[in-house]
Tab-separated table of C-alpha atoms and ligand atoms in Angstrom:
chain	number	residue	atom	x	y	z
M	344	MET	CA	10.677	-19.138	27.089
M	345	ILE	CA	11.842	-22.450	25.662
M	346	ARG	CA	14.637	-22.259	23.170
M	347	THR	CA	15.865	-25.051	20.940
M	348	VAL	CA	19.231	-25.141	19.237
M	349	ARG	CA	19.146	-25.446	15.484
M	350	HIS	CA	22.014	-25.267	13.053
M	351	PHE	CA	22.098	-23.016	10.110
M	352	VAL	CA	22.586	-25.209	7.058
M	353	THR	CA	23.101	-22.800	4.175
M	354	LEU	CA	26.591	-21.801	5.197
M	355	ARG	CA	28.668	-19.840	2.715
M	356	LYS	CA	32.346	-20.466	3.192
M	357	SER	CA	33.631	-16.988	2.477
M	358	SER	CA	31.079	-15.112	4.490
M	359	ILE	CA	31.291	-13.991	8.101
M	360	HIS	CA	27.825	-15.565	8.430
M	361	THR	CA	29.512	-18.955	8.263
M	362	ALA	CA	30.841	-18.258	11.702
M	363	PHE	CA	27.387	-18.172	13.189
M	364	SER	CA	24.712	-20.773	13.644
M	365	LEU	CA	21.245	-19.826	14.765
M	366	ARG	CA	18.808	-20.941	17.412
M	367	SER	CA	15.113	-20.710	16.960
M	368	CYS	CA	13.391	-18.586	19.499
M	369	SER	CA	9.933	-19.043	20.917
M	370	ARG	CA	8.854	-15.461	20.112
M	371	SER	CA	9.262	-13.782	16.767
M	372	HIS	CA	9.996	-10.204	15.496
M	373	GLY	CA	13.597	-9.142	14.922
M	374	ARG	CA	14.980	-6.083	16.640
M	375	ASN	CA	18.400	-4.924	17.649
M	376	SER	CA	19.284	-2.847	20.663
M	377	SER	CA	22.375	-0.946	21.577
M	378	GLN	CA	23.532	-3.966	23.596
M	379	THR	CA	23.132	-6.199	20.552
M	380	THR	CA	24.841	-3.600	18.407
M	381	LYS	CA	27.815	-3.526	20.789
M	382	ARG	CA	28.103	-7.299	20.717
M	383	ALA	CA	27.675	-7.309	16.967
M	384	GLU	CA	30.588	-4.860	16.720
M	385	ARG	CA	32.694	-7.033	19.030
M	386	PHE	CA	32.067	-10.190	17.011
M	387	GLY	CA	32.098	-8.469	13.629
M	388	PHE	CA	28.648	-9.852	12.851
M	389	SER	CA	25.241	-8.258	12.795
M	390	PRO	CA	22.041	-10.290	12.367
M	391	ALA	CA	19.462	-8.869	9.947
M	392	ALA	CA	16.676	-6.858	11.567
M	393	THR	CA	14.234	-9.531	10.421
M	394	SER	CA	16.196	-12.305	12.150
M	395	LYS	CA	14.115	-14.254	14.635
M	396	TYR	CA	16.953	-16.264	16.118
M	397	ASP	CA	19.766	-16.238	18.606
M	398	TRP	CA	23.069	-16.239	16.760
M	399	ILE	CA	25.894	-18.410	18.075
M	400	GLY	CA	29.470	-17.745	17.037
M	401	PRO	CA	32.574	-19.927	16.835
M	402	PRO	CA	34.585	-20.701	20.024
M	403	ASP	CA	36.503	-17.719	21.314
M	404	ARG	CA	40.294	-17.989	20.942
M	405	LEU	CA	40.930	-17.249	24.621
M	406	SER	CA	37.957	-18.649	26.518
M	407	ASN	CA	36.923	-21.407	24.096
M	408	LEU	CA	33.330	-20.267	24.719
M	409	ARG	CA	30.924	-19.609	21.862
M	410	PRO	CA	29.577	-16.038	21.901
M	411	ILE	CA	25.828	-15.554	21.528
M	412	ILE	CA	23.942	-12.576	20.109
M	413	TYR	CA	20.499	-12.922	21.652
M	414	HIS	CA	17.377	-12.213	19.671
M	415	ILE	CA	15.330	-9.354	21.110
M	416	PRO	CA	11.606	-9.775	20.609
M	417	GLU	CA	9.930	-6.532	19.611
M	418	ASN	CA	7.376	-6.953	22.356
M	419	GLU	CA	9.906	-7.844	25.004
M	420	SER	CA	8.488	-7.422	28.495
M	421	PRO	CA	10.573	-5.877	31.334
M	422	LEU	CA	10.961	-9.363	32.851
M	423	GLU	CA	12.141	-10.831	29.560
M	424	ARG	CA	14.588	-7.944	29.216
M	425	GLU	CA	15.915	-8.617	32.719
M	426	LEU	CA	16.429	-12.270	31.829
M	427	ARG	CA	18.165	-11.457	28.535
M	428	HIS	CA	20.474	-8.935	30.202
M	429	LEU	CA	21.416	-11.394	32.942
M	430	ARG	CA	22.157	-14.151	30.432
M	431	GLN	CA	24.194	-11.820	28.269
M	432	GLU	CA	26.042	-10.398	31.238
M	433	THR	CA	26.694	-13.889	32.633
M	434	GLU	CA	28.131	-14.892	29.326
M	435	ASP	CA	30.470	-11.889	29.250
M	436	TRP	CA	31.506	-12.546	32.861
M	437	ASN	CA	32.178	-16.209	32.065
M	438	HIS	CA	34.188	-15.273	29.021
M	439	ASP	CA	36.348	-12.877	31.028
M	440	THR	CA	36.851	-15.384	33.853
M	441	VAL	CA	37.791	-18.463	31.876
M	442	ARG	CA	40.135	-16.882	29.357
M	443	GLN	CA	42.754	-19.470	28.707
M	444	SER	CA	45.665	-17.175	28.028
M	445	GLU	CA	47.732	-18.789	30.812
M	446	LYS	CA	47.228	-22.201	29.244
M	447	GLU	CA	48.237	-20.873	25.838
M	448	GLU	CA	51.370	-19.269	27.303
M	449	PHE	CA	52.277	-22.563	28.998
M	450	VAL	CA	51.832	-24.568	25.781
M	451	LYS	CA	53.876	-22.019	23.829
M	452	ALA	CA	56.681	-22.044	26.405
M	453	GLN	CA	56.801	-25.891	26.496
M	454	LEU	CA	56.877	-26.134	22.707
M	455	ALA	CA	59.626	-23.507	22.522
M	456	ALA	CA	61.660	-25.396	25.174
M	457	LYS	CA	61.407	-28.526	22.994
M	458	GLY	CA	62.380	-26.486	19.908
M	459	LEU	CA	59.002	-27.150	18.268
M	460	PRO	CA	56.944	-24.614	16.237
M	461	GLU	CA	53.483	-23.470	17.421
M	462	ARG	CA	51.772	-24.941	14.343
M	463	ASP	CA	52.346	-28.115	12.335
M	464	GLU	CA	52.873	-28.264	8.544
M	465	ASP	CA	49.111	-28.131	7.898
M	466	GLY	CA	48.813	-24.999	10.014
M	467	ARG	CA	47.124	-26.832	12.893
M	468	LYS	CA	48.006	-25.811	16.432
M	469	MET	CA	50.579	-28.120	18.070
M	470	THR	CA	49.443	-29.614	21.367
M	471	LEU	CA	51.129	-31.167	24.381
M	472	SER	CA	50.533	-34.665	25.734
M	473	HIS	CA	48.020	-35.272	28.551
M	474	GLU	CA	50.887	-35.858	30.987
M	475	GLU	CA	52.510	-32.532	30.057
M	476	MET	CA	49.177	-30.721	30.364
M	477	ALA	CA	48.496	-32.357	33.729
M	478	VAL	CA	51.496	-30.432	35.070
M	479	PHE	CA	49.864	-27.211	33.965
M	480	TYR	CA	46.431	-28.100	35.377
M	481	LYS	CA	47.866	-29.119	38.751
M	482	HIS	CA	49.815	-25.901	39.035
M	483	PHE	CA	46.807	-23.861	37.840
M	484	LEU	CA	44.438	-25.430	40.352
M	485	ASP	CA	46.932	-25.110	43.225
M	486	THR	CA	47.453	-21.410	42.639
M	487	ASN	CA	43.826	-20.580	41.758
M	488	ILE	CA	41.949	-22.649	44.288
M	489	THR	CA	40.242	-19.689	45.979
M	490	ARG	CA	39.479	-18.019	42.670
M	491	HIS	CA	38.042	-21.252	41.385
M	492	ALA	CA	35.771	-21.707	44.401
M	493	THR	CA	34.506	-18.124	44.045
M	494	TYR	CA	33.909	-18.702	40.338
M	495	ASN	CA	31.919	-21.877	41.056
M	496	ARG	CA	29.784	-20.140	43.685
M	497	GLU	CA	29.068	-17.229	41.352
M	498	TRP	CA	28.330	-19.600	38.464
M	499	TYR	CA	25.718	-21.527	40.459
M	500	LYS	CA	24.207	-18.329	41.852
M	501	ARG	CA	23.807	-16.825	38.389
M	502	ASN	CA	22.381	-19.979	36.866
M	503	PHE	CA	19.926	-20.373	39.699
M	504	THR	CA	18.711	-16.784	39.159
M	505	ILE	CA	18.495	-17.337	35.396
M	506	THR	CA	16.440	-20.502	35.881
M	507	LEU	CA	14.086	-18.712	38.276
M	508	LEU	CA	13.695	-15.802	35.866
M	509	MET	CA	12.967	-18.194	32.991
M	510	ALA	CA	10.235	-19.812	35.048
M	511	ARG	CA	8.755	-16.384	35.856
M	512	VAL	CA	8.853	-15.326	32.199
M	513	THR	CA	7.099	-18.538	31.153
M	514	LEU	CA	4.445	-18.051	33.813
M	515	GLN	CA	3.948	-14.416	32.876
M	516	ASN	CA	3.633	-15.184	29.163
M	517	THR	CA	1.182	-17.994	29.841
M	518	TRP	CA	-0.893	-15.672	32.025
M	519	ARG	CA	-0.876	-12.929	29.405
M	520	THR	CA	-1.940	-15.347	26.690
M	521	VAL	CA	-4.710	-16.838	28.814
M	522	THR	CA	-6.083	-13.428	29.803
M	523	GLY	CA	-5.672	-11.953	26.320
M	524	GLN	CA	-3.430	-9.163	27.608
M	525	ALA	CA	-0.668	-9.953	25.162
M	526	ARG	CA	-2.564	-8.483	22.237
M	527	GLU	CA	-3.796	-5.321	23.843
M	528	GLU	CA	-0.717	-3.412	24.840
M	529	TYR	CA	-0.273	-0.907	22.056
M	530	VAL	CA	2.312	1.199	23.868
M	531	LYS	CA	5.759	0.094	24.968
M	532	ASN	CA	6.693	2.725	27.511
M	533	PRO	CA	6.752	2.116	31.295
M	534	HIS	CA	6.946	5.883	31.961
M	535	LEU	CA	3.420	6.437	30.672
M	536	ASP	CA	1.923	4.691	33.701
M	537	THR	CA	3.596	7.147	36.051
M	538	MET	CA	2.128	10.252	34.375
M	539	ASN	CA	-0.870	12.097	35.803
M	540	GLU	CA	-1.838	13.528	32.484
M	541	ASP	CA	-0.762	12.778	28.931
M	542	ILE	CA	-1.034	15.752	26.608
M	543	LEU	CA	-1.174	14.712	22.960
M	544	TYR	CA	0.240	18.058	21.978
M	545	HIS	CA	0.075	17.761	18.188
M	546	PHE	CA	-3.548	16.575	18.326
M	547	SER	CA	-4.576	19.113	20.930
M	548	LEU	CA	-6.047	16.325	23.042
M	549	SER	CA	-5.278	15.289	26.602
M	550	THR	CA	-6.224	12.512	28.986
M	551	LYS	CA	-7.445	15.162	31.481
M	552	THR	CA	-9.448	17.372	29.177
M	553	HIS	CA	-10.940	14.693	26.936
M	554	ASP	CA	-12.737	11.448	27.685
M	555	LEU	CA	-10.668	9.429	25.222
M	556	PRO	CA	-12.304	6.013	25.898
M	557	GLN	CA	-15.703	7.582	25.337
M	558	MET	CA	-14.584	9.450	22.201
M	559	PHE	CA	-12.528	6.694	20.570
M	560	GLY	CA	-12.968	3.451	22.537
M	561	ASP	CA	-14.898	1.724	19.734
M	562	VAL	CA	-12.408	2.532	16.948
M	563	LYS	CA	-11.501	-0.531	14.850
M	564	PHE	CA	-9.953	1.062	11.748
M	565	VAL	CA	-7.602	4.017	11.464
M	566	CYS	CA	-6.676	5.509	8.100
M	567	VAL	CA	-3.800	7.946	7.755
M	568	GLY	CA	-2.520	9.807	4.731
M	569	GLY	CA	-0.171	12.610	3.817
M	570	SER	CA	-2.499	15.369	2.659
M	571	ALA	CA	-5.182	17.125	4.698
M	572	ASN	CA	-7.390	17.650	1.674
M	573	ARG	CA	-7.157	14.012	0.604
M	574	MET	CA	-7.966	12.820	4.103
M	575	ARG	CA	-10.988	15.126	4.356
M	576	ILE	CA	-12.262	13.744	1.042
M	577	PHE	CA	-11.637	10.232	2.370
M	578	ALA	CA	-13.523	10.965	5.596
M	579	GLU	CA	-16.507	12.121	3.554
M	580	PHE	CA	-16.219	9.144	1.205
M	581	ILE	CA	-16.103	6.563	4.000
M	582	HIS	CA	-18.944	8.336	5.795
M	583	GLU	CA	-21.105	7.755	2.736
M	584	GLN	CA	-19.823	4.254	2.082
M	585	LEU	CA	-20.604	3.102	5.613
M	586	GLU	CA	-23.911	4.986	5.564
M	587	LEU	CA	-23.038	6.633	8.832
M	588	PRO	CA	-25.676	8.811	10.481
M	589	GLY	CA	-25.439	12.581	10.285
M	590	ASP	CA	-24.442	15.071	7.678
M	591	LEU	CA	-21.139	15.301	5.804
M	592	ALA	CA	-20.831	18.791	7.221
M	593	ASP	CA	-20.883	17.256	10.718
M	594	ILE	CA	-17.604	15.416	10.142
M	595	LYS	CA	-15.329	16.951	12.707
M	596	ASP	CA	-11.608	17.312	12.517
M	597	ILE	CA	-10.652	15.797	15.853
M	598	CYS	CA	-7.482	17.861	15.841
M	599	GLU	CA	-9.245	21.110	15.091
M	600	GLY	CA	-7.570	22.763	18.074
M	601	THR	CA	-4.215	22.610	16.277
M	602	ASP	CA	-2.902	23.341	12.819
M	603	ARG	CA	-0.158	20.716	13.126
M	604	TYR	CA	-2.278	17.800	11.963
M	605	SER	CA	-5.782	17.547	10.686
M	606	MET	CA	-7.757	14.369	11.009
M	607	TYR	CA	-5.001	11.833	10.541
M	608	LYS	CA	-3.090	13.705	7.895
M	609	HIS	CA	0.527	12.968	8.654
M	610	GLY	CA	2.449	15.337	6.429
M	611	MET	CA	5.486	14.342	4.411
M	612	GLY	CA	8.412	12.236	5.525
M	613	VAL	CA	9.488	10.056	8.413
M	614	PRO	CA	9.789	12.681	11.188
M	615	SER	CA	6.322	14.047	10.513
M	616	ILE	CA	4.514	10.699	10.453
M	617	SER	CA	6.484	9.393	13.412
M	618	ILE	CA	5.318	12.232	15.689
M	619	MET	CA	1.773	11.606	14.565
M	620	LEU	CA	2.103	7.853	15.175
M	621	HIS	CA	3.435	8.282	18.720
M	622	GLU	CA	0.400	10.314	19.630
M	623	LEU	CA	-2.044	8.222	17.639
M	624	ILE	CA	-0.837	4.989	19.244
M	625	LYS	CA	-1.039	6.581	22.704
M	626	LEU	CA	-4.528	7.769	21.834
M	627	LEU	CA	-5.575	4.188	20.999
M	628	TYR	CA	-4.002	3.029	24.253
M	629	HIS	CA	-5.651	5.681	26.427
M	630	ALA	CA	-8.957	5.051	24.672
M	631	ARG	CA	-8.540	1.317	25.432
M	632	CYS	CA	-9.119	0.353	21.806
M	633	ARG	CA	-8.852	-3.301	20.811
M	634	ASP	CA	-8.114	-5.163	17.558
M	635	VAL	CA	-7.410	-2.045	15.528
M	636	ILE	CA	-6.165	-2.165	11.935
M	637	ILE	CA	-4.316	0.896	10.675
M	638	PHE	CA	-3.895	1.841	7.002
M	639	ARG	CA	-1.580	4.330	5.371
M	640	ILE	CA	-3.264	5.501	2.183
M	641	GLY	CA	-0.896	7.441	-0.034
M	642	THR	CA	0.823	8.243	-3.286
M	643	SER	CA	4.134	7.019	-4.635
M	644	GLY	CA	6.402	6.730	-7.652
M	645	GLY	CA	6.085	3.411	-9.503
M	646	VAL	CA	9.102	1.243	-10.240
M	647	GLY	CA	8.274	-0.388	-13.563
M	648	LEU	CA	4.529	-0.025	-13.033
M	649	PRO	CA	2.177	2.203	-15.018
M	650	ALA	CA	0.770	5.277	-13.316
M	651	GLY	CA	-2.440	4.573	-11.446
M	652	THR	CA	-1.406	1.148	-10.113
M	653	VAL	CA	-2.246	0.497	-6.476
M	654	VAL	CA	0.625	-1.094	-4.558
M	655	ILE	CA	-0.091	-3.016	-1.355
M	656	THR	CA	3.161	-3.119	0.563
M	657	ASP	CA	4.586	-6.481	1.478
M	658	LYS	CA	7.752	-5.196	3.130
M	659	ALA	CA	8.726	-1.573	3.546
M	660	VAL	CA	12.424	-1.327	2.685
M	661	ASP	CA	15.042	1.378	3.114
M	662	SER	CA	17.245	2.926	0.402
M	663	PHE	CA	19.479	-0.170	0.525
M	664	PHE	CA	16.427	-2.421	0.019
M	665	ARG	CA	16.634	-3.743	3.594
M	666	PRO	CA	13.366	-4.448	5.426
M	667	GLN	CA	14.337	-2.314	8.386
M	668	PHE	CA	14.076	1.129	9.905
M	669	GLU	CA	16.938	2.777	11.759
M	670	GLN	CA	15.871	5.025	14.613
M	671	VAL	CA	18.443	7.079	16.471
M	672	VAL	CA	17.609	6.913	20.196
M	673	LEU	CA	19.890	8.972	22.432
M	674	ASP	CA	23.289	8.227	20.899
M	675	LYS	CA	22.413	4.763	19.639
M	676	VAL	CA	20.881	3.360	16.497
M	677	ILE	CA	17.981	0.985	17.004
M	678	ILE	CA	17.025	-1.178	14.055
M	679	ARG	CA	13.407	-2.190	13.722
M	680	ASN	CA	11.740	-4.724	11.464
M	681	THR	CA	9.367	-3.300	8.829
M	682	GLU	CA	7.303	-6.295	7.756
M	683	LEU	CA	3.606	-5.560	7.552
M	684	ASP	CA	0.645	-7.789	8.331
M	685	LYS	CA	0.635	-10.481	5.638
M	686	ASP	CA	-2.994	-11.525	6.118
M	687	VAL	CA	-4.332	-7.988	5.797
M	688	ALA	CA	-2.192	-7.457	2.670
M	689	GLN	CA	-3.476	-10.661	1.043
M	690	GLU	CA	-7.056	-9.825	1.934
M	691	LEU	CA	-6.657	-6.388	0.360
M	692	LEU	CA	-5.228	-7.958	-2.795
M	693	GLN	CA	-8.129	-10.372	-3.007
M	694	TYR	CA	-10.714	-7.573	-2.587
M	695	SER	CA	-8.993	-5.455	-5.238
M	696	THR	CA	-10.181	-7.965	-7.853
M	697	GLU	CA	-13.756	-7.029	-6.992
M	698	LEU	CA	-13.205	-3.357	-7.828
M	699	PRO	CA	-13.326	-1.814	-11.296
M	700	GLU	CA	-10.379	0.309	-12.451
M	701	THR	CA	-8.194	-0.526	-9.508
M	702	PRO	CA	-5.171	-2.367	-10.931
M	703	THR	CA	-3.404	-3.658	-7.849
M	704	VAL	CA	-0.180	-5.478	-7.076
M	705	ILE	CA	1.617	-6.516	-3.938
M	706	GLY	CA	5.342	-5.871	-3.464
M	707	ASN	CA	8.010	-4.035	-1.577
M	708	THR	CA	7.818	-0.292	-1.036
M	709	MET	CA	11.003	1.703	-0.747
M	710	CYS	CA	10.914	4.546	1.759
M	711	THR	CA	13.381	7.392	1.277
M	712	HIS	CA	14.189	10.517	3.257
M	713	ASP	CA	14.011	12.765	0.214
M	714	PHE	CA	11.773	13.136	-2.847
M	715	TYR	CA	14.521	14.224	-5.255
M	716	GLU	CA	18.081	12.927	-4.846
M	717	GLY	CA	16.911	10.284	-2.368
M	718	GLN	CA	14.575	8.793	-4.973
M	719	GLY	CA	17.111	9.045	-7.787
M	720	ARG	CA	15.461	12.025	-9.493
M	721	LEU	CA	17.436	14.035	-12.012
M	722	ASP	CA	15.305	17.161	-11.612
M	723	GLY	CA	16.056	18.379	-8.073
M	724	ALA	CA	18.003	21.509	-7.111
M	725	LEU	CA	20.923	19.141	-6.549
M	726	CYS	CA	21.979	16.070	-8.455
M	727	THR	CA	25.292	14.259	-8.160
M	728	PHE	CA	24.648	11.230	-10.359
M	729	SER	CA	24.261	10.468	-14.055
M	730	THR	CA	21.182	9.293	-15.915
M	731	GLU	CA	22.790	5.834	-16.236
M	732	GLU	CA	23.373	5.695	-12.468
M	733	LYS	CA	19.755	6.605	-11.825
M	734	PHE	CA	18.487	3.777	-14.048
M	735	GLU	CA	21.000	1.327	-12.600
M	736	TYR	CA	19.660	2.126	-9.096
M	737	LEU	CA	16.021	1.761	-10.156
M	738	ARG	CA	16.876	-1.541	-11.840
M	739	LYS	CA	18.505	-2.796	-8.631
M	740	ALA	CA	15.467	-1.676	-6.641
M	741	SER	CA	13.189	-3.520	-9.034
M	742	GLU	CA	15.306	-6.673	-8.743
M	743	ALA	CA	14.941	-6.396	-4.947
M	744	GLY	CA	11.156	-6.559	-5.366
M	745	VAL	CA	10.551	-2.809	-5.008
M	746	LYS	CA	7.358	-1.781	-6.780
M	747	ASN	CA	7.052	1.799	-5.599
M	748	ILE	CA	8.821	4.598	-3.710
M	749	GLU	CA	7.430	6.904	-1.066
M	750	MET	CA	8.560	8.551	2.161
M	751	GLU	CA	6.854	7.140	5.251
M	752	SER	CA	6.337	3.377	5.009
M	753	THR	CA	9.351	2.115	6.971
M	754	VAL	CA	8.690	4.060	10.160
M	755	PHE	CA	4.975	3.410	9.837
M	756	ALA	CA	5.532	-0.339	9.509
M	757	ALA	CA	8.184	-0.452	12.227
M	758	MET	CA	6.224	1.481	14.847
M	759	CYS	CA	2.987	-0.391	14.223
M	760	ARG	CA	4.794	-3.715	14.403
M	761	VAL	CA	6.487	-2.952	17.717
M	762	CYS	CA	3.191	-1.697	19.098
M	763	ASN	CA	1.202	-4.807	18.094
M	764	LEU	CA	-0.930	-2.879	15.619
M	765	LYS	CA	-1.978	-4.654	12.439
M	766	ALA	CA	-0.964	-2.325	9.638
M	767	ALA	CA	-1.109	-1.997	5.856
M	768	VAL	CA	0.330	0.488	3.376
M	769	VAL	CA	-1.685	1.084	0.216
M	770	CYS	CA	-0.284	3.659	-2.215
M	771	VAL	CA	-1.100	4.511	-5.782
M	772	THR	CA	1.690	5.220	-8.278
M	773	LEU	CA	1.558	8.681	-9.853
M	774	LEU	CA	4.117	7.883	-12.547
M	775	ASN	CA	6.470	5.166	-13.713
M	776	ARG	CA	9.936	6.246	-12.585
M	777	PHE	CA	11.546	4.431	-15.536
M	778	GLU	CA	9.692	6.904	-17.757
M	779	GLY	CA	10.473	10.137	-15.953
M	780	ASP	CA	10.773	12.144	-12.767
M	781	GLN	CA	8.290	14.991	-13.138
M	782	ILE	CA	4.664	14.435	-12.234
M	783	SER	CA	3.040	15.884	-15.316
M	784	THR	CA	-0.253	13.989	-15.349
M	785	PRO	CA	-3.289	16.333	-15.384
M	786	HIS	CA	-4.707	17.209	-11.990
M	787	CYS	CA	-8.079	15.537	-12.586
M	788	VAL	CA	-6.367	12.259	-13.519
M	789	LEU	CA	-4.195	12.424	-10.388
M	790	THR	CA	-7.294	13.039	-8.283
M	791	GLU	CA	-8.897	9.900	-9.677
M	792	TYR	CA	-5.694	7.902	-9.057
M	793	GLN	CA	-5.656	9.049	-5.439
M	794	GLN	CA	-9.151	7.707	-4.919
M	795	ARG	CA	-8.033	4.168	-5.814
M	796	PRO	CA	-6.334	3.270	-2.497
M	797	GLN	CA	-9.286	4.906	-0.730
M	798	ARG	CA	-11.757	2.731	-2.621
M	799	LEU	CA	-9.791	-0.402	-1.819
M	800	VAL	CA	-9.473	0.357	1.888
M	801	ALA	CA	-13.152	1.352	2.105
M	802	HIS	CA	-14.053	-1.945	0.411
M	803	PHE	CA	-11.900	-3.855	2.924
M	804	ILE	CA	-13.585	-2.103	5.852
M	805	LYS	CA	-17.045	-2.800	4.464
M	806	LYS	CA	-16.161	-6.464	3.997
M	807	ARG	CA	-14.824	-6.714	7.518
M	808	LEU	CA	-17.933	-5.046	8.893
M	809	GLY	CA	-20.096	-7.516	7.017
M	810	LEU	CA	-21.664	-4.781	4.882
M	811	LEU	CA	-20.828	-6.625	1.656
M	812	GLN	CA	-21.120	-10.239	0.561
L	1490	R2B	C1	4.354	10.435	-1.145
L	1490	R2B	O1	4.203	11.660	-1.638
L	1490	R2B	C2	4.853	12.615	-0.787
L	1490	R2B	C3	5.872	13.358	-1.573
L	1490	R2B	O2	5.258	14.062	-2.621
L	1490	R2B	C4	5.411	11.822	0.334
L	1490	R2B	O3	4.834	12.144	1.570
L	1490	R2B	C5	5.038	10.469	-0.016
L	1490	R2B	O4	5.318	9.438	0.772
L	1491	URA	N1	5.572	10.378	-3.776
L	1491	URA	C1	6.872	10.069	-3.718
L	1491	URA	O1	7.461	9.992	-2.638
L	1491	URA	N2	7.520	9.835	-4.866
L	1491	URA	C2	6.937	9.929	-6.057
L	1491	URA	O2	7.586	9.729	-7.068
L	1491	URA	C3	5.571	10.263	-6.099
L	1491	URA	C4	4.910	10.480	-4.930
């Protein structure tokens, strides 16, 4: 892993960000961990989830060392993690060892003895001459000679280990790239390899009772959506579109042994889709699938767009318009990046122009944890804000590039990204939220709207399979 130091040029004087410069990192994808969060708290600075850099702070008052918040790649391997931890820990150890409080005390005492203030008229720290400081250094070295030798030994030992680890990481990454392994690991969980059987409880499938590679090994596209009925209609539609053999009646719900999910219907909201995604991603892993693209096909509320517009998500954003998803893991909050695959999104947009009655745009999708208050609706059982506040919020969302609002995109984007799955979110708007909150459009019109994302995704799949010019 080769890192280069780069300086952040757009510094804003008043902002805490001014205190930090950034280093480009050889691997992308922003993610924070509890360790990063702790450091961020300590330095009063937190890089954005999308940040792809190491962040370097100003020299510490006591140690004169610059603190670093290391970037954590989403696909960080155990070896890379070991290296990052050792570097971070070495930095903390160094900081604690070379605190210069004794030097500061000495300078203060000498200045006081001479009747001088600690700072000059311009507020700069007063210093002592080299000769005066030499007295301090001699005394310091005499009294700390053993400590110093131990520090030096430890310093060399740590740096030697870090250098070795860096070489191993580079070798490992090169090997993974050469053998193509880097792309194929959909799961990020070392515990899975130690399990005899993996029961995908909500799908009623298991690695012992089902031959997953045989059943699903050739899967290249996965489409998920919120409603069982809509997904059944989609399964029938795509069956016809791809001219698959067999009868429509033969289409089997692969989760028929459970009523939790039907064929890739994920229910409503983050918790529901996230359970489904864990098991779906493990399914792809156990089935040894390769080069899969996953689509979420859904409905949404439009932000300044007429009903019936298809929105291809660029970034999934949270209620504060941040492209990130916060997952509570044990007692920590992990922040994950929610950018989706740009190439797939652009390809979808291009294909939309070939379809009749499928007005399509690309933009940010806001994901909320509630349909009513969470989306600024005035018609829920509860409402604590005024009509003006609602419109002010929607205006802000629109200014942040939000084109539509739904309830699953952030976790969908975040999980797929961490797991190396190319993903896209394609949702139709059922109403324009600047015009109202209630979905009052006739059922048959809504049904036609809901077919629009399906048509677009089916068209994409046909193009990719070479079934269309
Ligand atoms: C869109 O529609 C559902 C709420 O009605 C929700 O699952 C979503 O994301
Ligand atoms: N789904 C949502 O989450 N919000 C809407 O306004 C419509 C569909």
